[in-house]
mmCIF file of C-alpha atoms in Angstrom:
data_model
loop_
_atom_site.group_PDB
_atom_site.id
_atom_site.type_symbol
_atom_site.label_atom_id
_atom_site.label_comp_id
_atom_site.label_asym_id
_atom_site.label_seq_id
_atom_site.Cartn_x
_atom_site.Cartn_y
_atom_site.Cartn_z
ATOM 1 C CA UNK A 1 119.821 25.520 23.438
ATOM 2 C CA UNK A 2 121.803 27.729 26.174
ATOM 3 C CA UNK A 3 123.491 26.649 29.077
ATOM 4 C CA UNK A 4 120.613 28.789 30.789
ATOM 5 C CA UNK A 5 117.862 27.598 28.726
ATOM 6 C CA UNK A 6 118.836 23.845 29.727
ATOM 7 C CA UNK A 7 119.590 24.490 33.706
ATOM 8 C CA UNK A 8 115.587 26.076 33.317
ATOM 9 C CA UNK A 9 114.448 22.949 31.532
ATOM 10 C CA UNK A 10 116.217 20.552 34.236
ATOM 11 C CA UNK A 11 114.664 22.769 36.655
ATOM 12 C CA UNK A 12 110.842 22.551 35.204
ATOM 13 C CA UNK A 13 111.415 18.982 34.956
ATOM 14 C CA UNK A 14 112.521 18.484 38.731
ATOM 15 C CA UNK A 15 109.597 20.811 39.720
ATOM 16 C CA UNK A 16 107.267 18.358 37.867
ATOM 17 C CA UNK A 17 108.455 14.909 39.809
ATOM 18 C CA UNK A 18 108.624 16.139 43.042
ATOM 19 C CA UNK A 19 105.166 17.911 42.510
ATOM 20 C CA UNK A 20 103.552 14.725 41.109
ATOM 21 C CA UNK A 21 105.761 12.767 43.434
ATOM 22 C CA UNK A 22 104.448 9.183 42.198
ATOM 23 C CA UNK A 23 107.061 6.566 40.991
ATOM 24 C CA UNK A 24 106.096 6.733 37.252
ATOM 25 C CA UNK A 25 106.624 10.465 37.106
ATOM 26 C CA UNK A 26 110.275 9.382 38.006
ATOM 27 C CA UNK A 27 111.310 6.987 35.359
ATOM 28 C CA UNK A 28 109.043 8.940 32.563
ATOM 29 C CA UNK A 29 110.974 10.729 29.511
ATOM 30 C CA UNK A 30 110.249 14.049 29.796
ATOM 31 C CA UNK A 31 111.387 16.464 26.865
ATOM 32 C CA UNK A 32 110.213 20.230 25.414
ATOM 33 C CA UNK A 33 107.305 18.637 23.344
ATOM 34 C CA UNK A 34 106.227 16.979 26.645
ATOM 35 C CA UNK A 35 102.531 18.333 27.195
ATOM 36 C CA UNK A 36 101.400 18.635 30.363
ATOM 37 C CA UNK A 37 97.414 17.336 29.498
ATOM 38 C CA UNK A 38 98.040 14.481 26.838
ATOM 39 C CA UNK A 39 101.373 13.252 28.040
ATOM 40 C CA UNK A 40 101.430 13.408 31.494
ATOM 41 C CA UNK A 41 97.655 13.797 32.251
ATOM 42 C CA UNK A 42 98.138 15.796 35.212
ATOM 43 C CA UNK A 43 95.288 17.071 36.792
ATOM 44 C CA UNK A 44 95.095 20.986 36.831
ATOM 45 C CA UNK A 45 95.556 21.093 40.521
ATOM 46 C CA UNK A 46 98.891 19.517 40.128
ATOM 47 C CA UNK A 47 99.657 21.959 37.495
ATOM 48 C CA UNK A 48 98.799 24.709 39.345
ATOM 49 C CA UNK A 49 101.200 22.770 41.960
ATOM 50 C CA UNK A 50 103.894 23.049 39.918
ATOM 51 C CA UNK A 51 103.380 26.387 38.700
ATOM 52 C CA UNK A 52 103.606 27.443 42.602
ATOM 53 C CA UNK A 53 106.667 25.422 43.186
ATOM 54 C CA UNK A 54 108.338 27.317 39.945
ATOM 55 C CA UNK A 55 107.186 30.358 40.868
ATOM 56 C CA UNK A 56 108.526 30.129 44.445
ATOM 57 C CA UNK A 57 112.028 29.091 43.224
ATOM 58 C CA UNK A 58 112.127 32.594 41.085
ATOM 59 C CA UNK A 59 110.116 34.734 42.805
ATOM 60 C CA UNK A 60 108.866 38.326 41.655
ATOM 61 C CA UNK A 61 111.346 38.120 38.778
ATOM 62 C CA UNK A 62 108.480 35.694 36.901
ATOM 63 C CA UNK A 63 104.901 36.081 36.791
ATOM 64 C CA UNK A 64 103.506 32.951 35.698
ATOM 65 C CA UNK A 65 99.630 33.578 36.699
ATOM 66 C CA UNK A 66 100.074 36.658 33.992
ATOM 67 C CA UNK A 67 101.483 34.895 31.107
ATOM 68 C CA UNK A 68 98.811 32.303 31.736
ATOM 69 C CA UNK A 69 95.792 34.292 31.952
ATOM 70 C CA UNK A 70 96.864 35.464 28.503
ATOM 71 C CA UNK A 71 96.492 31.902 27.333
ATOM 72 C CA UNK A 72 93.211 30.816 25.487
ATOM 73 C CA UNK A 73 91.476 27.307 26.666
ATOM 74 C CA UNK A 74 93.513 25.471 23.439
ATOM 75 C CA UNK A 75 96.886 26.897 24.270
ATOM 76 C CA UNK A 76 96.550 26.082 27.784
ATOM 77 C CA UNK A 77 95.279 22.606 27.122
ATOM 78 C CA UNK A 78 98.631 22.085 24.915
ATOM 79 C CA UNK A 79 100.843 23.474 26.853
ATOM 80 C CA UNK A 80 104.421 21.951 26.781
ATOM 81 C CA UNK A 81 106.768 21.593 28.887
ATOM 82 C CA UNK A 82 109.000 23.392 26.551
ATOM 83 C CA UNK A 83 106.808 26.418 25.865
ATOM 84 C CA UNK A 84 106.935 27.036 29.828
ATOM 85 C CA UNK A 85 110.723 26.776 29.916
ATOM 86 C CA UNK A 86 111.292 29.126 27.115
ATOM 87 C CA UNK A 87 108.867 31.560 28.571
ATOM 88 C CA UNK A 88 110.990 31.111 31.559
ATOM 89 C CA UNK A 89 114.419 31.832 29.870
ATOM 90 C CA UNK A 90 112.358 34.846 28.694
ATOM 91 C CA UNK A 91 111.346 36.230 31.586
ATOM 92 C CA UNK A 92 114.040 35.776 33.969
ATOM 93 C CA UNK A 93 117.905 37.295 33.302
ATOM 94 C CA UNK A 94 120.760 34.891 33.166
ATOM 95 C CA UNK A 95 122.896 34.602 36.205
#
């Protein structure tokens, strides 16, 4: 993994305690195979939550609603954490 591809990931993660904001979110192991539904059983509000917050952080440069809508039912309901953070790294340059 880059340098860029890991200061993404550390971001993503950050994004998803403070969104969650409950003291279990803090001390769990999140990784890239992470899944937002069966590991973390977050509601979709608070994914949509977190979405928000990561979209606000990079502004136009990421569309996030767009790659989603593109997303069947099954691919959204296995989404990873890392599958959002390489889409990420994808969409927005390095600095």
């Amino acid at each position: 993994m880059s340098k860029h591809y890991d200061d993404i990931l550390a971001l993503v993660i950050g994004k998803i305690r403070s969104t969650i904001g409950e003291d279990w979110i803090q001390d769990f192991d999140i990784e890239t195979e992470t899944r937002f539904n069966t590991d973390l059983e977050i509601e979709s509000i608070e994914f949509i939550k977190i979405a928000d917050a990561i979209q606000a952080h990079y502004g136009t440069r990421l569309d996030i609603v767009g790659w989603l809508s593109g997303k069947s039912i099954h691919e959204l309901i296995g989404l990873s954490v890392g599958e959002l953070t390489a889409f990420i790294a994808g969409a927005v340059p390095e600095n």
